[in-house]
CSV table of C-alpha atoms in Angstrom, one decimal:
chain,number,residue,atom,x,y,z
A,1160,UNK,CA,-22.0,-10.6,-15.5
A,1161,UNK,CA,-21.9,-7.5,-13.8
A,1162,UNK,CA,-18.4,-5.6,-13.7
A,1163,UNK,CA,-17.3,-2.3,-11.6
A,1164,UNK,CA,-14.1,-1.2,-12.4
A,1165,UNK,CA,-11.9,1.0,-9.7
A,1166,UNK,CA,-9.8,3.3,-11.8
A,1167,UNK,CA,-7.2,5.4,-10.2
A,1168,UNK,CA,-5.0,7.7,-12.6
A,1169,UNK,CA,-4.7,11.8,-11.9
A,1170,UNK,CA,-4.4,12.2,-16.1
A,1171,UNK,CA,-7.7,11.4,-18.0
A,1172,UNK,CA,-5.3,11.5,-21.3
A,1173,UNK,CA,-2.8,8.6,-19.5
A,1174,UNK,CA,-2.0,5.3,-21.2
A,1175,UNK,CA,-3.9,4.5,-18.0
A,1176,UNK,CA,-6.7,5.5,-18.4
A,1177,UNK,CA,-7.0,4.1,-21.7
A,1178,UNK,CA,-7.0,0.8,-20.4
A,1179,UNK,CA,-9.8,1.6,-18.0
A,1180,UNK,CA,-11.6,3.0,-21.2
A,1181,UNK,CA,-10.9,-0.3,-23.0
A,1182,UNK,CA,-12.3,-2.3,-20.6
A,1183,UNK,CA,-15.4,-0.9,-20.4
A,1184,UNK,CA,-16.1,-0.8,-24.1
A,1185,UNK,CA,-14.5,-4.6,-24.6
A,1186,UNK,CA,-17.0,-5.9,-21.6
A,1187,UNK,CA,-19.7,-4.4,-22.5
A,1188,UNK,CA,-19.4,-5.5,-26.0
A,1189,UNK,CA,-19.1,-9.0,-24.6
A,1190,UNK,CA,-22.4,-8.1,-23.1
A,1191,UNK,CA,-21.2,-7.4,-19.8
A,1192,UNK,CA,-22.8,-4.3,-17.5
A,1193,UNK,CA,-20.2,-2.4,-16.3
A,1194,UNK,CA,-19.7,0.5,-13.8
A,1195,UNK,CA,-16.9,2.6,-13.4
A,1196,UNK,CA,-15.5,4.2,-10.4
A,1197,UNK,CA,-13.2,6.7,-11.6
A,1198,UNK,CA,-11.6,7.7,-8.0
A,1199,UNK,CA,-9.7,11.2,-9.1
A,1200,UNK,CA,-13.1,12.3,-11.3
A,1201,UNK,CA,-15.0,11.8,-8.3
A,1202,UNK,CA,-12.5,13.3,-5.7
A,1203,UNK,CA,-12.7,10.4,-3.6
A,1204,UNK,CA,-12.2,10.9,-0.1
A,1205,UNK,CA,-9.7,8.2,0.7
A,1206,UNK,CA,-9.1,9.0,4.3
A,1207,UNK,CA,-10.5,6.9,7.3
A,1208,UNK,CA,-11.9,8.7,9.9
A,1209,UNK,CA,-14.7,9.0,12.4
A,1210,UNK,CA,-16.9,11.3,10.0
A,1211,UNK,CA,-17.4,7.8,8.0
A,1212,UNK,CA,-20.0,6.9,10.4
A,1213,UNK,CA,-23.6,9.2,10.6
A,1214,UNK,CA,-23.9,7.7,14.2
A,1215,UNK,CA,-20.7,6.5,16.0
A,1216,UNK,CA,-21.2,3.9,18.8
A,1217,UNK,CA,-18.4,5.6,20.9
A,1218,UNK,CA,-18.1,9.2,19.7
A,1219,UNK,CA,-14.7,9.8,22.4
A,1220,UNK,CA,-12.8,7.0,21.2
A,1221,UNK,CA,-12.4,5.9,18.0
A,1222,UNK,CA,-12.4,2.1,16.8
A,1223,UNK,CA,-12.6,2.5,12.8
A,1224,UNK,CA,-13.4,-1.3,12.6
A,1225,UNK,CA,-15.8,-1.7,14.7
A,1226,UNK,CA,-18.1,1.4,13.9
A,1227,UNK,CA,-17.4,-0.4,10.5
A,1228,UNK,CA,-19.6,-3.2,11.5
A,1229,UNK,CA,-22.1,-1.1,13.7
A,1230,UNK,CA,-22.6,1.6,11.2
A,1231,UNK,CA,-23.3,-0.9,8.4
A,1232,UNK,CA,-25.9,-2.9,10.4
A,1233,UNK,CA,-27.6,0.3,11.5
A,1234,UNK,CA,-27.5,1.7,7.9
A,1235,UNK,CA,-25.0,4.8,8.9
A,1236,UNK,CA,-21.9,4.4,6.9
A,1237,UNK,CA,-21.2,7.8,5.3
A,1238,UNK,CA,-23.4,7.9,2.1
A,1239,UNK,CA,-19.5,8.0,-0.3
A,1240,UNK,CA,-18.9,4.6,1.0
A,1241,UNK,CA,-22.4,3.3,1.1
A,1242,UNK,CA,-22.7,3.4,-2.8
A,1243,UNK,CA,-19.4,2.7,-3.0
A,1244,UNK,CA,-19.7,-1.2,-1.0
A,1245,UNK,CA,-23.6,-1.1,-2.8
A,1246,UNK,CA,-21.3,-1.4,-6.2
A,1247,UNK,CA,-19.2,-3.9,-4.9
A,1248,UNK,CA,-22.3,-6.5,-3.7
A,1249,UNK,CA,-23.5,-5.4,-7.2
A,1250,UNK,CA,-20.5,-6.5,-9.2
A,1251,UNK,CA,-19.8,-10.4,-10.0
A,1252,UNK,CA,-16.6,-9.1,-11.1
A,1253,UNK,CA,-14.2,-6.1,-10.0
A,1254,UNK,CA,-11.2,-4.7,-11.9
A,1255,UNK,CA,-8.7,-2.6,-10.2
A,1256,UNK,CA,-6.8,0.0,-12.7
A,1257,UNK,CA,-3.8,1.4,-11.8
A,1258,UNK,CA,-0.7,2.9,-12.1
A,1259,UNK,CA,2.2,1.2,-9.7
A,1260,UNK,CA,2.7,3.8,-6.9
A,1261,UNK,CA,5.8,2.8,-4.8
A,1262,UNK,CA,5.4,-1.2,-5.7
A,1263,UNK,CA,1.3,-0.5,-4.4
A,1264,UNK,CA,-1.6,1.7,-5.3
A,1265,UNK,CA,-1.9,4.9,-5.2
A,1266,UNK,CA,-3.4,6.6,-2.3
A,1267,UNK,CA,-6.5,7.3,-3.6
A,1268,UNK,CA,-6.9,3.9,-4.4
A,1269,UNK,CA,-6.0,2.4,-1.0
A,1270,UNK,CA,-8.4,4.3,0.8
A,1271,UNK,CA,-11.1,3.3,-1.4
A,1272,UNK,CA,-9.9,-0.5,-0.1
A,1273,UNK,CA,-9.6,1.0,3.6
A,1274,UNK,CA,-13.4,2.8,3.7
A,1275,UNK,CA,-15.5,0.4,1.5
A,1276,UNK,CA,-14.4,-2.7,2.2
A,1277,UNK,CA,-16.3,-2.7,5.5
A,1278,UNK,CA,-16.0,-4.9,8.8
A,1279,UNK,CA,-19.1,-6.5,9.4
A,1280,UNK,CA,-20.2,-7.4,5.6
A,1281,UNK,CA,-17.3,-8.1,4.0
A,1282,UNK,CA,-14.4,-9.8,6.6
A,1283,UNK,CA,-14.3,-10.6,10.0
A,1284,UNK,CA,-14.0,-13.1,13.0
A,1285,UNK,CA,-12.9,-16.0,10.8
A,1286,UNK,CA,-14.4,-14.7,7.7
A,1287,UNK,CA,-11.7,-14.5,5.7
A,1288,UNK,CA,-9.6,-16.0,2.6
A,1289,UNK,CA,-12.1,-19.0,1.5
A,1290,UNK,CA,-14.7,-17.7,3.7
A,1291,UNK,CA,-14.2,-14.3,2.8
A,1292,UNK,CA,-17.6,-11.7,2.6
A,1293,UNK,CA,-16.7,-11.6,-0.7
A,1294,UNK,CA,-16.2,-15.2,-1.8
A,1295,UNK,CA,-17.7,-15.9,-5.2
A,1296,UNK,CA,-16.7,-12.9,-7.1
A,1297,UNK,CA,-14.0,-12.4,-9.0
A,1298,UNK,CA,-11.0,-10.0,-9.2
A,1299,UNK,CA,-8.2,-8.7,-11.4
A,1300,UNK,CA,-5.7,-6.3,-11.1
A,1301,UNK,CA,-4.6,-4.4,-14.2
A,1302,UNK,CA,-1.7,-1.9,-13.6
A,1303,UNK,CA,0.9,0.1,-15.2
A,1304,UNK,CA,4.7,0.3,-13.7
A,1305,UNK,CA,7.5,2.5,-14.9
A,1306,UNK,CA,10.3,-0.5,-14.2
A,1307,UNK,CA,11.1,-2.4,-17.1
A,1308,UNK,CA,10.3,-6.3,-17.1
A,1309,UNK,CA,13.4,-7.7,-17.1
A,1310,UNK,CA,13.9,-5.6,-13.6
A,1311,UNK,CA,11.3,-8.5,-11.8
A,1312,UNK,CA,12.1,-12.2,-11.4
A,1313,UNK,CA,14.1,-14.2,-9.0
A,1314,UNK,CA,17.6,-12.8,-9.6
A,1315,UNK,CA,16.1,-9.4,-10.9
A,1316,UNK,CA,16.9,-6.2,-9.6
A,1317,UNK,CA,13.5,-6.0,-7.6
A,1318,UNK,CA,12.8,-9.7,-7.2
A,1319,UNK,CA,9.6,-11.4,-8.2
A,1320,UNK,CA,6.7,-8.9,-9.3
A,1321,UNK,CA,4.5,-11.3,-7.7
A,1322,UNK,CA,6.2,-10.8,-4.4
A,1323,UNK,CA,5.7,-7.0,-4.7
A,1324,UNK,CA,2.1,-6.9,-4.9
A,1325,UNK,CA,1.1,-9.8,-2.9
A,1326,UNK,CA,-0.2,-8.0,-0.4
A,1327,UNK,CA,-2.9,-6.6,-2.6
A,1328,UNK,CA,-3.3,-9.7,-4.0
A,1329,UNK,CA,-3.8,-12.0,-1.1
A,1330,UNK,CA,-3.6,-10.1,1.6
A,1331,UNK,CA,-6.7,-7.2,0.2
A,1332,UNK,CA,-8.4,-9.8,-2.7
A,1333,UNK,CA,-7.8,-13.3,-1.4
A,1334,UNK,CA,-8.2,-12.2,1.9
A,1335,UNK,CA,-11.9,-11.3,1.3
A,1336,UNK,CA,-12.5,-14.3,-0.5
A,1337,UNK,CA,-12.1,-13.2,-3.9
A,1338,UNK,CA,-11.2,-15.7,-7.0
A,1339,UNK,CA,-8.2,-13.5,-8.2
A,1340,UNK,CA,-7.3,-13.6,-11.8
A,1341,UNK,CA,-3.5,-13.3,-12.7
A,1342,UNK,CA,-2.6,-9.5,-13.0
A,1343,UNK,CA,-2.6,-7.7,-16.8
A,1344,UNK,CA,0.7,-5.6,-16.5
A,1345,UNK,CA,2.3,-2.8,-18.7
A,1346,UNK,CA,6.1,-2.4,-17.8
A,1347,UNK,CA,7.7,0.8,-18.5
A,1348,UNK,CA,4.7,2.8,-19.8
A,1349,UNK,CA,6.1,6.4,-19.3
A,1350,UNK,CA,9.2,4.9,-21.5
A,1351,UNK,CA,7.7,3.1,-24.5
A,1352,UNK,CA,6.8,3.7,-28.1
A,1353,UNK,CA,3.4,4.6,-29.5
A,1354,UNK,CA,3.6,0.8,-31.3
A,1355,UNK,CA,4.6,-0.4,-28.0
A,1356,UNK,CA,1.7,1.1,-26.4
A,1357,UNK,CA,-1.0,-0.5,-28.6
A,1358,UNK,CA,0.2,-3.4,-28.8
A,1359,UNK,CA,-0.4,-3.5,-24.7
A,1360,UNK,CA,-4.1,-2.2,-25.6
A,1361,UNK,CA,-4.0,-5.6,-27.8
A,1362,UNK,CA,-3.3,-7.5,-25.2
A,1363,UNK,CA,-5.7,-6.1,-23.0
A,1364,UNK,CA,-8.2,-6.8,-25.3
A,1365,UNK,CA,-7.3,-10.3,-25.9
A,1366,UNK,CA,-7.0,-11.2,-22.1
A,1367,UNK,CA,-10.5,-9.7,-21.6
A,1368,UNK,CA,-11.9,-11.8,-23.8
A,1369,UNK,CA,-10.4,-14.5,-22.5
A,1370,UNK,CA,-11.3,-14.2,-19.0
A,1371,UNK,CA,-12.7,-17.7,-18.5
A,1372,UNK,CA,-9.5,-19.6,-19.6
A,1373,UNK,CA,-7.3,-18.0,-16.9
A,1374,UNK,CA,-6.0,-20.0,-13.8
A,1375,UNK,CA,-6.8,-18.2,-11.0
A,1376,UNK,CA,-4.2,-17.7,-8.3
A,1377,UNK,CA,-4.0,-19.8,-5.1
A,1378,UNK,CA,-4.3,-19.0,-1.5
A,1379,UNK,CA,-4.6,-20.7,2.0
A,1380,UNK,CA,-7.9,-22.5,2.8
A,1381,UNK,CA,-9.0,-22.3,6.5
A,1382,UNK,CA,-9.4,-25.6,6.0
A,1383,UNK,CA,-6.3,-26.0,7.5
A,1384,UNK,CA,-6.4,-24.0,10.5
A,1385,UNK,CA,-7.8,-24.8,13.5
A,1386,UNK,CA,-10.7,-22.0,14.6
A,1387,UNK,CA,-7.4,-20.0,16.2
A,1388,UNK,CA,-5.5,-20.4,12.6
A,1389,UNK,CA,-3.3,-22.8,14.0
A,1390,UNK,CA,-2.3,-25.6,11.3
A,1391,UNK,CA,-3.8,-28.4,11.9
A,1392,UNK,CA,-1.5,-30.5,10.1
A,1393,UNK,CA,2.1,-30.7,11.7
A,1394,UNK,CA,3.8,-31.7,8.0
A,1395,UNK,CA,3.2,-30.1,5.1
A,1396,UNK,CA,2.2,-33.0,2.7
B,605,UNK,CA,20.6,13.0,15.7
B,606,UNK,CA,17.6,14.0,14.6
B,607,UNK,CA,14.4,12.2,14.0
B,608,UNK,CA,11.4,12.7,12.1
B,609,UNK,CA,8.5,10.7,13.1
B,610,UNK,CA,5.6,10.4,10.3
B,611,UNK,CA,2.5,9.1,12.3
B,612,UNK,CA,-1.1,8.2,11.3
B,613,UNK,CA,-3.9,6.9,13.4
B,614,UNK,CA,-7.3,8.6,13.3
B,615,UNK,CA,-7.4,8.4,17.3
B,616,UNK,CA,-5.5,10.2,19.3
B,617,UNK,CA,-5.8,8.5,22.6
B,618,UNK,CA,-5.0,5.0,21.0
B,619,UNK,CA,-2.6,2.6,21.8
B,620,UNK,CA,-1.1,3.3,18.5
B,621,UNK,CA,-0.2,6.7,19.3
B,622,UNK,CA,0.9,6.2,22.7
B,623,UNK,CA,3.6,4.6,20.5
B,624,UNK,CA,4.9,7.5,18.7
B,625,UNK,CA,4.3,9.5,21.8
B,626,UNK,CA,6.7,7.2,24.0
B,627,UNK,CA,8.9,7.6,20.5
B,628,UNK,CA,9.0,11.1,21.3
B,629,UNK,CA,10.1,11.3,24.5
B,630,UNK,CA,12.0,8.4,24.7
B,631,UNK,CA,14.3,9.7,21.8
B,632,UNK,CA,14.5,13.1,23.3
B,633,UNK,CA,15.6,11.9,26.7
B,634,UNK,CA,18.4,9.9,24.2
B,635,UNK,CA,19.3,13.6,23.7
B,636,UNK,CA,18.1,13.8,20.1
B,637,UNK,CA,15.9,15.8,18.4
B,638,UNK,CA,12.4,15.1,17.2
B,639,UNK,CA,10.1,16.3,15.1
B,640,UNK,CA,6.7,14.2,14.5
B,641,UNK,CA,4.3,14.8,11.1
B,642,UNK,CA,0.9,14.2,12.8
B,643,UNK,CA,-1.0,13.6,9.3
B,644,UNK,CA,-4.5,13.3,10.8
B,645,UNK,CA,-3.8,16.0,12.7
B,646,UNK,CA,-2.5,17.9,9.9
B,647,UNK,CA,-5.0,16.8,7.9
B,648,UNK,CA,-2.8,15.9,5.1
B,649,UNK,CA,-3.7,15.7,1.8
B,650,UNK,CA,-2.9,12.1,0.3
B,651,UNK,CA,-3.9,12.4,-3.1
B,652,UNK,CA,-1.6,13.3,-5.8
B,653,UNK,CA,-2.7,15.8,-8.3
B,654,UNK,CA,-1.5,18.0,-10.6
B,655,UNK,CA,-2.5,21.1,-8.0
B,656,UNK,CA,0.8,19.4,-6.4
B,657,UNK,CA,2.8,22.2,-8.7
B,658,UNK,CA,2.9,25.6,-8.6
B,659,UNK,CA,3.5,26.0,-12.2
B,660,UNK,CA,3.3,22.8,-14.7
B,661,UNK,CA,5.9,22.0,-17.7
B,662,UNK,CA,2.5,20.5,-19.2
B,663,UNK,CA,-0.4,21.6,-18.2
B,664,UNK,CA,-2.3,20.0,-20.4
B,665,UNK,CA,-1.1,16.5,-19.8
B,666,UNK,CA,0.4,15.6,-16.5
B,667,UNK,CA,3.0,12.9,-15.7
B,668,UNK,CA,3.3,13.1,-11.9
B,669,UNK,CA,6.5,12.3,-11.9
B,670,UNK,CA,8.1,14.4,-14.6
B,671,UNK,CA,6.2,17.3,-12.8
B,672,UNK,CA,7.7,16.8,-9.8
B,673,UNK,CA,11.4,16.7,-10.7
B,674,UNK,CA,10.8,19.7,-12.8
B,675,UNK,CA,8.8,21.6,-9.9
B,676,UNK,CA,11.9,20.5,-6.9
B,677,UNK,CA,14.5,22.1,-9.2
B,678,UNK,CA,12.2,25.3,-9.7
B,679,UNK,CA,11.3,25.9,-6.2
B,680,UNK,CA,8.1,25.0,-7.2
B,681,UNK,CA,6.5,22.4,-5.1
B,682,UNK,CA,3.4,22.4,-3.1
B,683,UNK,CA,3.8,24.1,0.2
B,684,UNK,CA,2.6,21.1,2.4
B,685,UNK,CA,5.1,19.3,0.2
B,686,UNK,CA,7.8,21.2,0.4
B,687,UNK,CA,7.5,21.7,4.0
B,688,UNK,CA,7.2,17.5,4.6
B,689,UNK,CA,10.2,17.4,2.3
B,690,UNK,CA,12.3,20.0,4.4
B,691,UNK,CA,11.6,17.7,7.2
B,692,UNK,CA,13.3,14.1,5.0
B,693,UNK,CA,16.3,16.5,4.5
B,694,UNK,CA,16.8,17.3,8.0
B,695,UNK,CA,16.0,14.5,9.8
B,696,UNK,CA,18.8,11.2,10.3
B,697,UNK,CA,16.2,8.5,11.2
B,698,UNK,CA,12.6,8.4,10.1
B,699,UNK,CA,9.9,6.5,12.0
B,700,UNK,CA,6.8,5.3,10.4
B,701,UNK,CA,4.0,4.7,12.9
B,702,UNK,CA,0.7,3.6,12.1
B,703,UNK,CA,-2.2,0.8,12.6
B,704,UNK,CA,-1.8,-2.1,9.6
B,705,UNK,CA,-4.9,-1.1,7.1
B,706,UNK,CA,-5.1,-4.0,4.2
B,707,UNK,CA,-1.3,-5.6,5.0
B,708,UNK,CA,-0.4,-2.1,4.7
B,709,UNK,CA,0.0,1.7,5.1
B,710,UNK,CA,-3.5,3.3,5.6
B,711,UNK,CA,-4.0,5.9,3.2
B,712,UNK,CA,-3.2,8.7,4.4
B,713,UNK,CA,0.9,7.8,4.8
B,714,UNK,CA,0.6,6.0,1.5
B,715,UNK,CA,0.1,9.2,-0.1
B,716,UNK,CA,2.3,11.4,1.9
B,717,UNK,CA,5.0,8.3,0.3
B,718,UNK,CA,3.6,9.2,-2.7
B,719,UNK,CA,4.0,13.1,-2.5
B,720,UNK,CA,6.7,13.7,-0.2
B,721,UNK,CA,9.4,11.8,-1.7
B,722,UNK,CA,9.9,13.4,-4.9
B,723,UNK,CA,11.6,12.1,-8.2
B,724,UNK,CA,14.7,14.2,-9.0
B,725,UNK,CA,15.6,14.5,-5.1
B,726,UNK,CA,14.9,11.0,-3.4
B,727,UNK,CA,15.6,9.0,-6.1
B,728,UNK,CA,15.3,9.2,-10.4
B,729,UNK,CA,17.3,7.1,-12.7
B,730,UNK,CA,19.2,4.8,-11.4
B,731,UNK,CA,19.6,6.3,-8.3
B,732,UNK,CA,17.9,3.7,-6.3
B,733,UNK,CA,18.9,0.8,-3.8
B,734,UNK,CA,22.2,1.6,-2.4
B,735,UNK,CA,22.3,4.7,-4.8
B,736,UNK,CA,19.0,6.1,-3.8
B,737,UNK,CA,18.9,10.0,-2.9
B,738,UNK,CA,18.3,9.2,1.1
B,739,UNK,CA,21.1,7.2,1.4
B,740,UNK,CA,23.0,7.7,4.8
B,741,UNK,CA,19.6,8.2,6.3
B,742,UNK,CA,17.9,5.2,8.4
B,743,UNK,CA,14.4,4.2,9.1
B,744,UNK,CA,12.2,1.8,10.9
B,745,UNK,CA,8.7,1.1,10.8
B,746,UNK,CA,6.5,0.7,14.0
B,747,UNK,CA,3.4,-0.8,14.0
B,748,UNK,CA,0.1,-2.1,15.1
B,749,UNK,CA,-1.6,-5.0,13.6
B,750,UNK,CA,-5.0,-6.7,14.6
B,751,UNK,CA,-3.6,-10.5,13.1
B,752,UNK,CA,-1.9,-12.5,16.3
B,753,UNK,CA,1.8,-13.2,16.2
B,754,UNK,CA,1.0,-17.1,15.1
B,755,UNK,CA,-0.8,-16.2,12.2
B,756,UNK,CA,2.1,-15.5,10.2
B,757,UNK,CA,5.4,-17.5,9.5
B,758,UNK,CA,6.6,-20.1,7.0
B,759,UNK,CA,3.6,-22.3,7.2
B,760,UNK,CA,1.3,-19.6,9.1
B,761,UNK,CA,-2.0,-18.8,7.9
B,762,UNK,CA,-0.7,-15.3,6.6
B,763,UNK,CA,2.8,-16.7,5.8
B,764,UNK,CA,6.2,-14.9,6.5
B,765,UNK,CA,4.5,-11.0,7.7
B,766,UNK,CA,8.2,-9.5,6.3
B,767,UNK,CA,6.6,-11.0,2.8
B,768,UNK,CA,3.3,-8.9,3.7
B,769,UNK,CA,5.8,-5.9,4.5
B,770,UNK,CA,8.2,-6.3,1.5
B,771,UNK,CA,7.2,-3.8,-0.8
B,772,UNK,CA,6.8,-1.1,1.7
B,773,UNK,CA,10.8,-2.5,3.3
B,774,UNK,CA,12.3,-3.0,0.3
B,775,UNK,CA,10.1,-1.1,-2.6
B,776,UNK,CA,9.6,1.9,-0.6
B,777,UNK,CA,12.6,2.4,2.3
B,778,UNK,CA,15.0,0.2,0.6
B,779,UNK,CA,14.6,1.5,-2.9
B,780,UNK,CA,15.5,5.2,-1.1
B,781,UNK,CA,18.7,4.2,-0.2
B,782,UNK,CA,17.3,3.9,3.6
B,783,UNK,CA,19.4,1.8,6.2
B,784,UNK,CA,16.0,-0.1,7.1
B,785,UNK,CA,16.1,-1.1,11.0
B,786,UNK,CA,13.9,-4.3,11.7
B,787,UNK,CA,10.3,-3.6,12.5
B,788,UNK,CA,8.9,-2.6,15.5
B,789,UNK,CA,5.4,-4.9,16.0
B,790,UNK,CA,2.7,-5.2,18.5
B,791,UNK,CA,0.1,-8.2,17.6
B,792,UNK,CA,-3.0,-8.1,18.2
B,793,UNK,CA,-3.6,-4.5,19.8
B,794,UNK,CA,-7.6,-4.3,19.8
B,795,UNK,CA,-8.3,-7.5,21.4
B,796,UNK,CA,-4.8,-7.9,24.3
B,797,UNK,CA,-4.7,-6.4,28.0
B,798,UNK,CA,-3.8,-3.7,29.9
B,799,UNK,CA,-1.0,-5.6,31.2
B,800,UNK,CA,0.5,-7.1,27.5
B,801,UNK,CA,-0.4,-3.2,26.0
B,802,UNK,CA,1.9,-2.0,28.7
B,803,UNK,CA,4.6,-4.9,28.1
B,804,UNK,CA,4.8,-3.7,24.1
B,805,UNK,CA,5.6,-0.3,25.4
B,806,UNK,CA,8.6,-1.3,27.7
B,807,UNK,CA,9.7,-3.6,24.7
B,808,UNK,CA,9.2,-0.5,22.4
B,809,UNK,CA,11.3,2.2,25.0
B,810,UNK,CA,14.3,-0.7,25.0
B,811,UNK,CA,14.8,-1.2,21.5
B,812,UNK,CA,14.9,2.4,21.0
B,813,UNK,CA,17.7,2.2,23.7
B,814,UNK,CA,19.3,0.1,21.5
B,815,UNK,CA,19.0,1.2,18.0
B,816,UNK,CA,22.7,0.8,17.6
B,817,UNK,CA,22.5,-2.5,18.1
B,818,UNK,CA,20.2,-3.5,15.4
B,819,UNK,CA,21.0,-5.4,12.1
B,820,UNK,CA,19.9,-3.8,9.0
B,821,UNK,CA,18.0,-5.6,6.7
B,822,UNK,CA,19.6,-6.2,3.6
B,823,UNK,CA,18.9,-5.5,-0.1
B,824,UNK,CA,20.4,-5.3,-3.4
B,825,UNK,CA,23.2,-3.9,-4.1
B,826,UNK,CA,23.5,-2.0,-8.2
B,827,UNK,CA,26.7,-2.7,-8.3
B,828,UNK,CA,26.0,-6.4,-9.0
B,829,UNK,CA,23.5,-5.1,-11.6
B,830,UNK,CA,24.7,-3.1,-15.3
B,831,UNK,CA,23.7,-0.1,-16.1
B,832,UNK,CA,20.5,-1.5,-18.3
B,833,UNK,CA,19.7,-3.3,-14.6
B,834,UNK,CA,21.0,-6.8,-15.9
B,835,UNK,CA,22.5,-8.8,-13.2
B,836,UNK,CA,26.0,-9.0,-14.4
B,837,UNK,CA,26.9,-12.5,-13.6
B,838,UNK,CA,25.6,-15.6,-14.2
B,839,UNK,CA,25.5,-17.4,-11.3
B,840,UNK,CA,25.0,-16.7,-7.7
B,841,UNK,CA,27.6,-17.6,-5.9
């Protein structure tokens, strides 16, 4: 299996970043191949603009999506996001590492998402949750958040944690097809003890070698919808 | 009253920036003033880093956060931040304005969120909710999305699109202490007419006629929490 992991963290000391470290060395000594994308050590570009594209269909007016699709058919996405998306058909399995930025990632992170995960190959026209560019790989997100635990569930302070990052996880993972594993998360990082702290790593380690047992999380199937995603049932069974 | 308007779309002459430029002089017509944070033309930097601070506590080990707080009470901020931040302190009623990337923010905003609101000033502690730091403030987002209206609702392909919005409403604008004013939306931008492009703008320039008139959404309050973020009764009456 091959893995790429997209790490995000502007301290190369963090807690973080230790997970990221962790997960390459448990992985590959399951006998995994994994790549790293370490977004702040390669001062990632994570801003969206015409320059993505060597040749630009319309060069006056600018359509990011679809010079998306043209500039990946004609081979002229910006050469960043070209190894970037060459990664991502590479890996069987991607791992997003994080630190919780405002209930999302941080920016860094979310224009790696906007820039390499191109119209053309991997979404669009109906393309999209089961038949998603990306269908057939898995993903996982594995974060750190300052909030304490007991501040997410239904009468929580912040609600469900699940509702708080479902737009990365279905709207960004399942969206493109992805078989999402359930999030690895480390509350209150900045807060907790040493002890604390490896026990986490522990964790880690024990959920990443136990990959295969987790239930993946569900999402719509187009199934359902009509070609214009209208239901096509009128009751929900 | 004045208003800041924070607006990111990597062309000029699109639909999405008529938006903010209608914004503009609709609001100054209204007889308040406006100041708009162009961040593609500013070229804002979205990445936080530890060149954020003038001078670090830590420089060998940096916890954005901590850095921040320190750096706000100093004076010691990054120019571009400190400027941005000038600009939350002045302004009564914040519009965000972009194109949906990815359910949502495209980078560039995401990290001016990031940067811009600072720990220590706009919230810290438990100074969040109805105790955050920009309390007495409102703000509203306005946006573009490619998805049609239909695809999202209770049993829509997307689901409920306040869901998709909820961590950016609640997690971000609520958790600031922001009144939050519905949404502005406009479905489907790349693919509708002339005629329908022009309707969203007339529907745009009449709910800014009418900001009074809007209900805030609503979020939690801490005062049904304790001071550990427990909910302090039982039940939910």
């Amino acid at each position: 299996m091959n893995v790429l992991i997209v790490h995000a963290h502007n301290e190369p000391k963090s807690f973080n970043s230790s997970m990221k470290n962790l997960a390459r060395e448990q992985l590959e000594n399951q006998g995994y191949t994994v790549q790293v994308s370490d977004l702040y050590e390669m001062r990632f570009n994570p801003v969206a603009t015409g320059d993505d594209f060597l040749k630009r269909i319309d060069p006056e007016y600018l359509v990011y999506a679809l010079e998306q699709r043209n500039a990946y058919k004609q081979g002229g996405l910006d050469p960043e996001i070209g190894a970037e998306l060459e990664k991502v058909k590479w890996a069987d399995f991607i791992i997003f590492n994080f630190p919780i930025y405002w209930f999302g990632m941080p920016a860094i992170m979310k224009g790696w998402i906007d820039r390499v995960f191109v119209s053309g190959y991997c979404y669009g026209g109906t393309r999209f949750y089961d038949y998603g560019g990306l269908r057939g790989k898995k993903a996982m997100l594995s974060f750190t958040i300052g909030s304490q635990k007991h501040m997410f569930g239904s009468r929580a302070v912040h609600g469900e944690l699940e509702a708080m990052i479902r737009p990365i996880q279905r709207g960004i993972l399942g969206y493109l097809g992805f078989t999402v594993l359930p999030p690895f998360v480390a509350f209150h990082v900045p807060y907790i003890s040493h002890e604390a702290r490896v026990q986490y790593l522990r964790d880690y380690q024990e959920r990443l070698q136990n990959l295969d047992r987790l239930t993946p999380l569900e999402f719509p199937s187009l199934d359902d919808f009509d070609e214009k995603m209208h239901p096509l049932y009128k009751e929900v069974e």
